[in-house]
Short mmCIF file of C-alpha atoms and ligand atoms in Angstrom, two decimals:
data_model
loop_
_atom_site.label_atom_id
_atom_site.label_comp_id
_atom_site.label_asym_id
_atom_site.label_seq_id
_atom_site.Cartn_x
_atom_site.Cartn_y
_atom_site.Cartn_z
CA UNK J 881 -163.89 198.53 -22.19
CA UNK J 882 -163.06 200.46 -19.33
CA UNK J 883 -159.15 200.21 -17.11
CA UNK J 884 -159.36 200.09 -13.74
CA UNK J 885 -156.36 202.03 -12.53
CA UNK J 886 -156.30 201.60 -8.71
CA UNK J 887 -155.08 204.64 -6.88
CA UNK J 888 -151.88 202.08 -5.41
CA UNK J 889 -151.33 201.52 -8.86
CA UNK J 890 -151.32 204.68 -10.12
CA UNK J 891 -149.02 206.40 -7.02
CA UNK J 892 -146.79 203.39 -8.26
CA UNK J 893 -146.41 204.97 -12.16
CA UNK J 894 -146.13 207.99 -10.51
CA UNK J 895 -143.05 207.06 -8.78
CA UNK J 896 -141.74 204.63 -11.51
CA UNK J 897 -141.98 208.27 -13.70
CA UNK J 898 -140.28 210.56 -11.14
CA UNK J 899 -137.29 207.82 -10.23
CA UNK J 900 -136.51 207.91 -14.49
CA UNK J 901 -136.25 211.70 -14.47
CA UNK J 902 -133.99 211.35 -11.27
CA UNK J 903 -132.07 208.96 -12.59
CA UNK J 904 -131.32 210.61 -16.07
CA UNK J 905 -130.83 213.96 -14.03
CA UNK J 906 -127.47 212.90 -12.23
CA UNK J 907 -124.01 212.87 -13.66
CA UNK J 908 -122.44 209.42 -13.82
CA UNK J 909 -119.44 208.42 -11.62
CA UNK J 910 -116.57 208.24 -14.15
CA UNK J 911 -115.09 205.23 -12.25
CA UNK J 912 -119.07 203.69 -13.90
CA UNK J 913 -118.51 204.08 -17.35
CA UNK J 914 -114.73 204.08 -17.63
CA UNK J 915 -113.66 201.44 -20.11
CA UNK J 916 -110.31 199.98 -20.17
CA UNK J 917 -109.19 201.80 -22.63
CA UNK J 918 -108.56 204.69 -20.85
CA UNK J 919 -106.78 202.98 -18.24
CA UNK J 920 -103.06 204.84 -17.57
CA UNK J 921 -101.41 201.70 -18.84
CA UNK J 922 -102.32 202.85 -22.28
CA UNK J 923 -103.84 206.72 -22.32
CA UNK J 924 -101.66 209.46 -21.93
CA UNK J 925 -103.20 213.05 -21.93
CA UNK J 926 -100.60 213.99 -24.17
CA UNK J 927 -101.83 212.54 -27.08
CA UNK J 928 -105.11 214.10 -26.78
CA UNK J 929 -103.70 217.49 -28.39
CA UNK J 930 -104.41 218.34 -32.01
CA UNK J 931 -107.18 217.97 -34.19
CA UNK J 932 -110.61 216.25 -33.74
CA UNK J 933 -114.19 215.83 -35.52
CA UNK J 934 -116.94 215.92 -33.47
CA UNK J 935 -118.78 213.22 -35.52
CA UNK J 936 -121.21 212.74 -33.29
CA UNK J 937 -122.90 214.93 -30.59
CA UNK J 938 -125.95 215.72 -28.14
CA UNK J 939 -123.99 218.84 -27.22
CA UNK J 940 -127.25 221.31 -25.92
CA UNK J 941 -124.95 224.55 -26.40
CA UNK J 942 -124.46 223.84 -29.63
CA UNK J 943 -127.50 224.75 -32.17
CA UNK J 944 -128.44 221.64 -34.43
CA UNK J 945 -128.14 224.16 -37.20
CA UNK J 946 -124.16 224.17 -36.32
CA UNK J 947 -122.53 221.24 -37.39
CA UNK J 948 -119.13 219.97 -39.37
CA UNK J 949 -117.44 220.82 -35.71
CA UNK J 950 -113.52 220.46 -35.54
CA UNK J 951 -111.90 220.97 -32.21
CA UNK J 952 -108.11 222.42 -32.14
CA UNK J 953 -106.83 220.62 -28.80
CA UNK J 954 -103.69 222.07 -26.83
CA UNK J 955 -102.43 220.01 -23.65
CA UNK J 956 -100.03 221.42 -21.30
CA UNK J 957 -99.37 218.77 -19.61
CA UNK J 958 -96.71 220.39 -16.55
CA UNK J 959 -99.57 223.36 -16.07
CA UNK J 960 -101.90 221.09 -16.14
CA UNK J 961 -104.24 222.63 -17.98
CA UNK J 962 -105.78 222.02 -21.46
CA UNK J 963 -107.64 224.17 -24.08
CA UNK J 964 -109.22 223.92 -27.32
CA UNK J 965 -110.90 226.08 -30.01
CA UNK J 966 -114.55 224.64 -31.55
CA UNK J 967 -114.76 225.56 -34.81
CA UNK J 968 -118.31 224.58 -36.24
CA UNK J 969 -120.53 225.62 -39.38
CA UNK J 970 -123.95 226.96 -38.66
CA UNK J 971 -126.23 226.92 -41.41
CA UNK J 972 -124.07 225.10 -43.89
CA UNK J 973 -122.39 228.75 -44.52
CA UNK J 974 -121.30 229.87 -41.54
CA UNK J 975 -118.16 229.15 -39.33
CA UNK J 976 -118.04 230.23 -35.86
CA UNK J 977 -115.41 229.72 -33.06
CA UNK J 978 -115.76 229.23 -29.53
CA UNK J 979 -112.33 229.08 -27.31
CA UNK J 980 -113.02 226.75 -24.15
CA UNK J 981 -110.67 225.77 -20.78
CA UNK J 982 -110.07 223.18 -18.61
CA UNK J 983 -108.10 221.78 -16.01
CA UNK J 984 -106.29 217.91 -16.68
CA UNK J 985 -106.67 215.22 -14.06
CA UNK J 986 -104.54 215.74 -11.03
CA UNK J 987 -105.12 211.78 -10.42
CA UNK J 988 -102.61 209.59 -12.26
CA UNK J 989 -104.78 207.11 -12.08
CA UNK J 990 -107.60 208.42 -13.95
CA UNK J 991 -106.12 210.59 -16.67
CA UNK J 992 -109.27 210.98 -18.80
CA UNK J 993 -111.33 212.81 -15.86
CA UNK J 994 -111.01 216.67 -17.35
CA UNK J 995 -112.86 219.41 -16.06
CA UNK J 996 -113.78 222.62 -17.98
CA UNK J 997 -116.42 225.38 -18.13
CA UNK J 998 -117.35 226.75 -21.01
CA UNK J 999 -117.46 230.40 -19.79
CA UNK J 1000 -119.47 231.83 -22.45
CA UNK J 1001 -122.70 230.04 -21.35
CA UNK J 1002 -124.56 230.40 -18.01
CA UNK J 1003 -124.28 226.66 -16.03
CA UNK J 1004 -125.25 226.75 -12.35
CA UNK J 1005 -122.71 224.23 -11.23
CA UNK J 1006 -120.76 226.18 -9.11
CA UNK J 1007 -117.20 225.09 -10.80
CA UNK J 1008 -115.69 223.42 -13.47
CA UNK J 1009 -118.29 220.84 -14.98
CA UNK J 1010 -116.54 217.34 -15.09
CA UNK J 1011 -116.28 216.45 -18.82
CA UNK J 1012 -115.09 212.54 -18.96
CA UNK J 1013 -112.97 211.07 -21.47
CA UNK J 1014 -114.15 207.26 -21.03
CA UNK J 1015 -113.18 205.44 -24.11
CA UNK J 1016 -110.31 206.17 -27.03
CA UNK J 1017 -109.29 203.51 -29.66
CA UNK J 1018 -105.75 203.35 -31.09
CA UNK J 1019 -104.61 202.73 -34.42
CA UNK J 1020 -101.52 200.19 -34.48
CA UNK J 1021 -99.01 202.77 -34.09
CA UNK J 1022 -100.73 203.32 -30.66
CA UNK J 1023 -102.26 207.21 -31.91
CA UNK J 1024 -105.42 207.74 -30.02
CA UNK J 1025 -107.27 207.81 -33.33
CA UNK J 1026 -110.82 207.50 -30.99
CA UNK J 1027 -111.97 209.83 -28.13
CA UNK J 1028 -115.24 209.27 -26.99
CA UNK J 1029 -116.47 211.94 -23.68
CA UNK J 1030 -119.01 212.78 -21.73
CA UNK J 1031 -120.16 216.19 -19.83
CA UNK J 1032 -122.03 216.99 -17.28
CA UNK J 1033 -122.95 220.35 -17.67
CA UNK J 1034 -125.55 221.30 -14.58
CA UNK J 1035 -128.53 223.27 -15.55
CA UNK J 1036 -128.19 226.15 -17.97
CA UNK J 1037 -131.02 228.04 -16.99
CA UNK J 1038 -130.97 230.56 -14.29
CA UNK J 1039 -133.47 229.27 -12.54
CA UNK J 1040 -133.87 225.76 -11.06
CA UNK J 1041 -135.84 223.70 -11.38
CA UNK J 1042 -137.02 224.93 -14.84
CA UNK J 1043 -133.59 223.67 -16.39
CA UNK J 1044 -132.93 219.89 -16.21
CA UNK J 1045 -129.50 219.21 -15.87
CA UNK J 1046 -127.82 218.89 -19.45
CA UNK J 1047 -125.48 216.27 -20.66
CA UNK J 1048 -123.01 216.33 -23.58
CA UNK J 1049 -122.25 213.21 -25.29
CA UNK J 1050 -119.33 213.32 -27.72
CA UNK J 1051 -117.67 211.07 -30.18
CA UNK J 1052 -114.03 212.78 -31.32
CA UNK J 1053 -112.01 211.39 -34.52
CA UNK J 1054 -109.12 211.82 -36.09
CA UNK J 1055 -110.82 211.68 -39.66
CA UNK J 1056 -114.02 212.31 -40.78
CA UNK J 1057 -114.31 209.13 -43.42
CA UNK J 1058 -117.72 207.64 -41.38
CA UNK J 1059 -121.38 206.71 -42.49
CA UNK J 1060 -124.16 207.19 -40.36
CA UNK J 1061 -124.55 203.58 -40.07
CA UNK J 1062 -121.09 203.11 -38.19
CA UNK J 1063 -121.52 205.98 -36.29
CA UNK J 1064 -124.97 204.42 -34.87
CA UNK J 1065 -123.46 201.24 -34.64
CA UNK J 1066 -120.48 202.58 -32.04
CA UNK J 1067 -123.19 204.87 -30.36
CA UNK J 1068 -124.92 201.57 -29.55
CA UNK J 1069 -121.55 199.94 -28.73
CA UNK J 1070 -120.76 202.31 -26.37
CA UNK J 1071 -124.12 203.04 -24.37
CA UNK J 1072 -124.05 198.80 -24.27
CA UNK J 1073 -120.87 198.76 -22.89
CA UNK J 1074 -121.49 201.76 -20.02
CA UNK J 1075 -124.99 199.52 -19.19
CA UNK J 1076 -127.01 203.11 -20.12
CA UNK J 1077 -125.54 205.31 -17.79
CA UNK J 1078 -125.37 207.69 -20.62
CA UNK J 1079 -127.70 209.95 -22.34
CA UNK J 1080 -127.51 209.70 -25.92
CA UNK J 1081 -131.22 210.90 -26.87
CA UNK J 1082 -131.03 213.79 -29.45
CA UNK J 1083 -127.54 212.77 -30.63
CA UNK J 1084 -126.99 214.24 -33.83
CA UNK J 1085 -123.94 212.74 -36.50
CA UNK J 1086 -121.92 214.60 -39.28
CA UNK J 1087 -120.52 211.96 -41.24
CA UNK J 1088 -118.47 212.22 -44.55
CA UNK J 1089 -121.38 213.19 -46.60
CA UNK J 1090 -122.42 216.07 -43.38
CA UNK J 1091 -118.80 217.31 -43.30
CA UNK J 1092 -118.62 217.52 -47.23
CA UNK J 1093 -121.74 219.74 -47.26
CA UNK J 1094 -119.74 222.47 -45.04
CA UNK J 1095 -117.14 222.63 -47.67
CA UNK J 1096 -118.75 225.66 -49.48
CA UNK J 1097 -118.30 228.06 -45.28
CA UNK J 1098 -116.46 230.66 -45.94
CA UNK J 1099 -113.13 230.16 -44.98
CA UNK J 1100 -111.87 232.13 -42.24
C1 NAG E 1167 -97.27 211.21 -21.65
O1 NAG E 1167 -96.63 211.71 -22.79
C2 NAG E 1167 -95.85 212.85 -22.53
C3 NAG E 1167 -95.38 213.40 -23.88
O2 NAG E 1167 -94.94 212.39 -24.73
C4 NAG E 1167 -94.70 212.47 -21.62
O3 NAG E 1167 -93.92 213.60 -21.33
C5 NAG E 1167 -95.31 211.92 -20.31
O4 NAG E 1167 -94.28 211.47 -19.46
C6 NAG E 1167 -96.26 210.80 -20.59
N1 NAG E 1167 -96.94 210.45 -19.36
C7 NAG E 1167 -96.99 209.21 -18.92
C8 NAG E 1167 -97.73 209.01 -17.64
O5 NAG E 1167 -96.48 208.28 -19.50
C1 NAG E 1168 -126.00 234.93 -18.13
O1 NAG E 1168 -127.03 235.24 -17.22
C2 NAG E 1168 -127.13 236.61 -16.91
C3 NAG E 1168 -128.19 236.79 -15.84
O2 NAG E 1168 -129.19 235.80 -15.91
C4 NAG E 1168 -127.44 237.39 -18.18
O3 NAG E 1168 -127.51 238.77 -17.88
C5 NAG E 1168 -126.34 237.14 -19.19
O4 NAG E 1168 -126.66 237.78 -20.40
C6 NAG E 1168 -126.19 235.64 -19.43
N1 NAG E 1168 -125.05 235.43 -20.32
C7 NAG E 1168 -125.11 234.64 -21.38
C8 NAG E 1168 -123.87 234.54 -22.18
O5 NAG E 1168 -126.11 234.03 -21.70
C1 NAG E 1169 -117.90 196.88 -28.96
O1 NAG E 1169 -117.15 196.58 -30.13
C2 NAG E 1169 -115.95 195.89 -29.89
C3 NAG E 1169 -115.24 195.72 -31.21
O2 NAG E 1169 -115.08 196.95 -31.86
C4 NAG E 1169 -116.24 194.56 -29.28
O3 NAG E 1169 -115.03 193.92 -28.99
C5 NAG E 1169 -117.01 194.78 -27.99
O4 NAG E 1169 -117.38 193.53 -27.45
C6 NAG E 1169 -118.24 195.61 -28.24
N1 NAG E 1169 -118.84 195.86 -26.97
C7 NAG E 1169 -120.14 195.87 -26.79
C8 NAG E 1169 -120.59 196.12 -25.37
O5 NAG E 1169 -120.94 195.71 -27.68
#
């Protein structure tokens, strides 16, 4: 049996294919995929600071081979500026630490909208890449136990258009006590609830039983 593909037809795939790599290739307005719990009414900045698990990621500067990643979160709030150290585990043995920068939201009304630019790696966007916190969850004291971001990082190689533009999709907890199964579960909570405007292919987890493997790095 033999398919007929009209030409019409096939100029028709050929666009349907070109308008899905256009559409994953731009950065999502954060007023799309905002949820309500970042709203000002109940996220302050503030209570971003201190420590967070990166339990799951699609981070593209970070190697799969790194993993068990704990970011140290400062927040000057006045300056407006925040910064953070990544501490990850590459190999199961070794831990590595990358400082990183960024500016807060100068827009009361949309607190979670950070910028930074991670100046060790070559992006082409011209600034600071917009990296989104859209969604947090709070414990019933009100502690932002939950921070869930997303980055739009521009292309990373130096020449266009061999780089697509990369995206970095990040799920930040105040404890590391998760299975894969409930990570996947709020992955497909999430991308559900922001109608998927995100990119979550090639998200990698570190759960308890990831995070308990790293415990043999050498402690720095
Ligand atoms: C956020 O929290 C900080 C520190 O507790 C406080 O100084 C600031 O006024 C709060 N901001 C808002 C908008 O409530
Ligand atoms: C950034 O790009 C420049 C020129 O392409 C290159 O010389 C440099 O090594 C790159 N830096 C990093 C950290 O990759
Ligand atoms: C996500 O989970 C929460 C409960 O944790 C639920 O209230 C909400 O409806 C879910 N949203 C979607 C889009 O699945």
């Amino acid at each position: 049996m033999r398919f007929n593909t009209s030409p019409r037809l096939r100029l028709l795939c050929t666009l349907c294919i070109f308008e899905a790599v256009k559409a994953s290739e731009s950065c999502p307005d954060y007023g799309d995929i905002r949820q309500p719990s970042v709203d000002p009414t109940v996220f302050n900045i503030s209570d971003f600071a201190g420590t967070w698990y990166m339990v799951a990621t699609t981070e593209p500067t970070l190697p799969a081979f790194c993993t068990c990643t704990r970011n140290e979160v400062s927040v000057h709030l006045p300056e407006g500026w925040y910064a953070y150290t990544a501490h990850t585990v590459c190999e199961g043995k070794f831990p590595i630490s990358v400082p990183l920068k960024g500016k807060l939201s100068e827009d009361p009304r949309s607190p979670g909208l950070l910028h930074e630019n991670f100046g060790l790696f070559n992006h082409t966007m011209p600034s600071l890449d917009p990296n989104m916190i859209f969604e947090a969850r709070y414990d019933e004291q009100g502690r932002m136990q939950l921070a869930i971001t997303y980055a739009c990082l521009g292309r990373m190689l130096p020449l266009p258009p061999l780089g697509q533009p990369k995206f970095s999709f990040n799920i930040l907890s105040r404890t590391t006590a998760w299975t894969k199964k409930e990570l996947q579960d709020l992955v497909a909570n999430v991308t559900s609830a922001t109608r998927g405007l995100l990119d979550t292919s090639k998200i990698r987890f570190a759960d308890q039983a990831v995070y308990d493997s790293c415990s043999q790095a050498i402690i720095v």
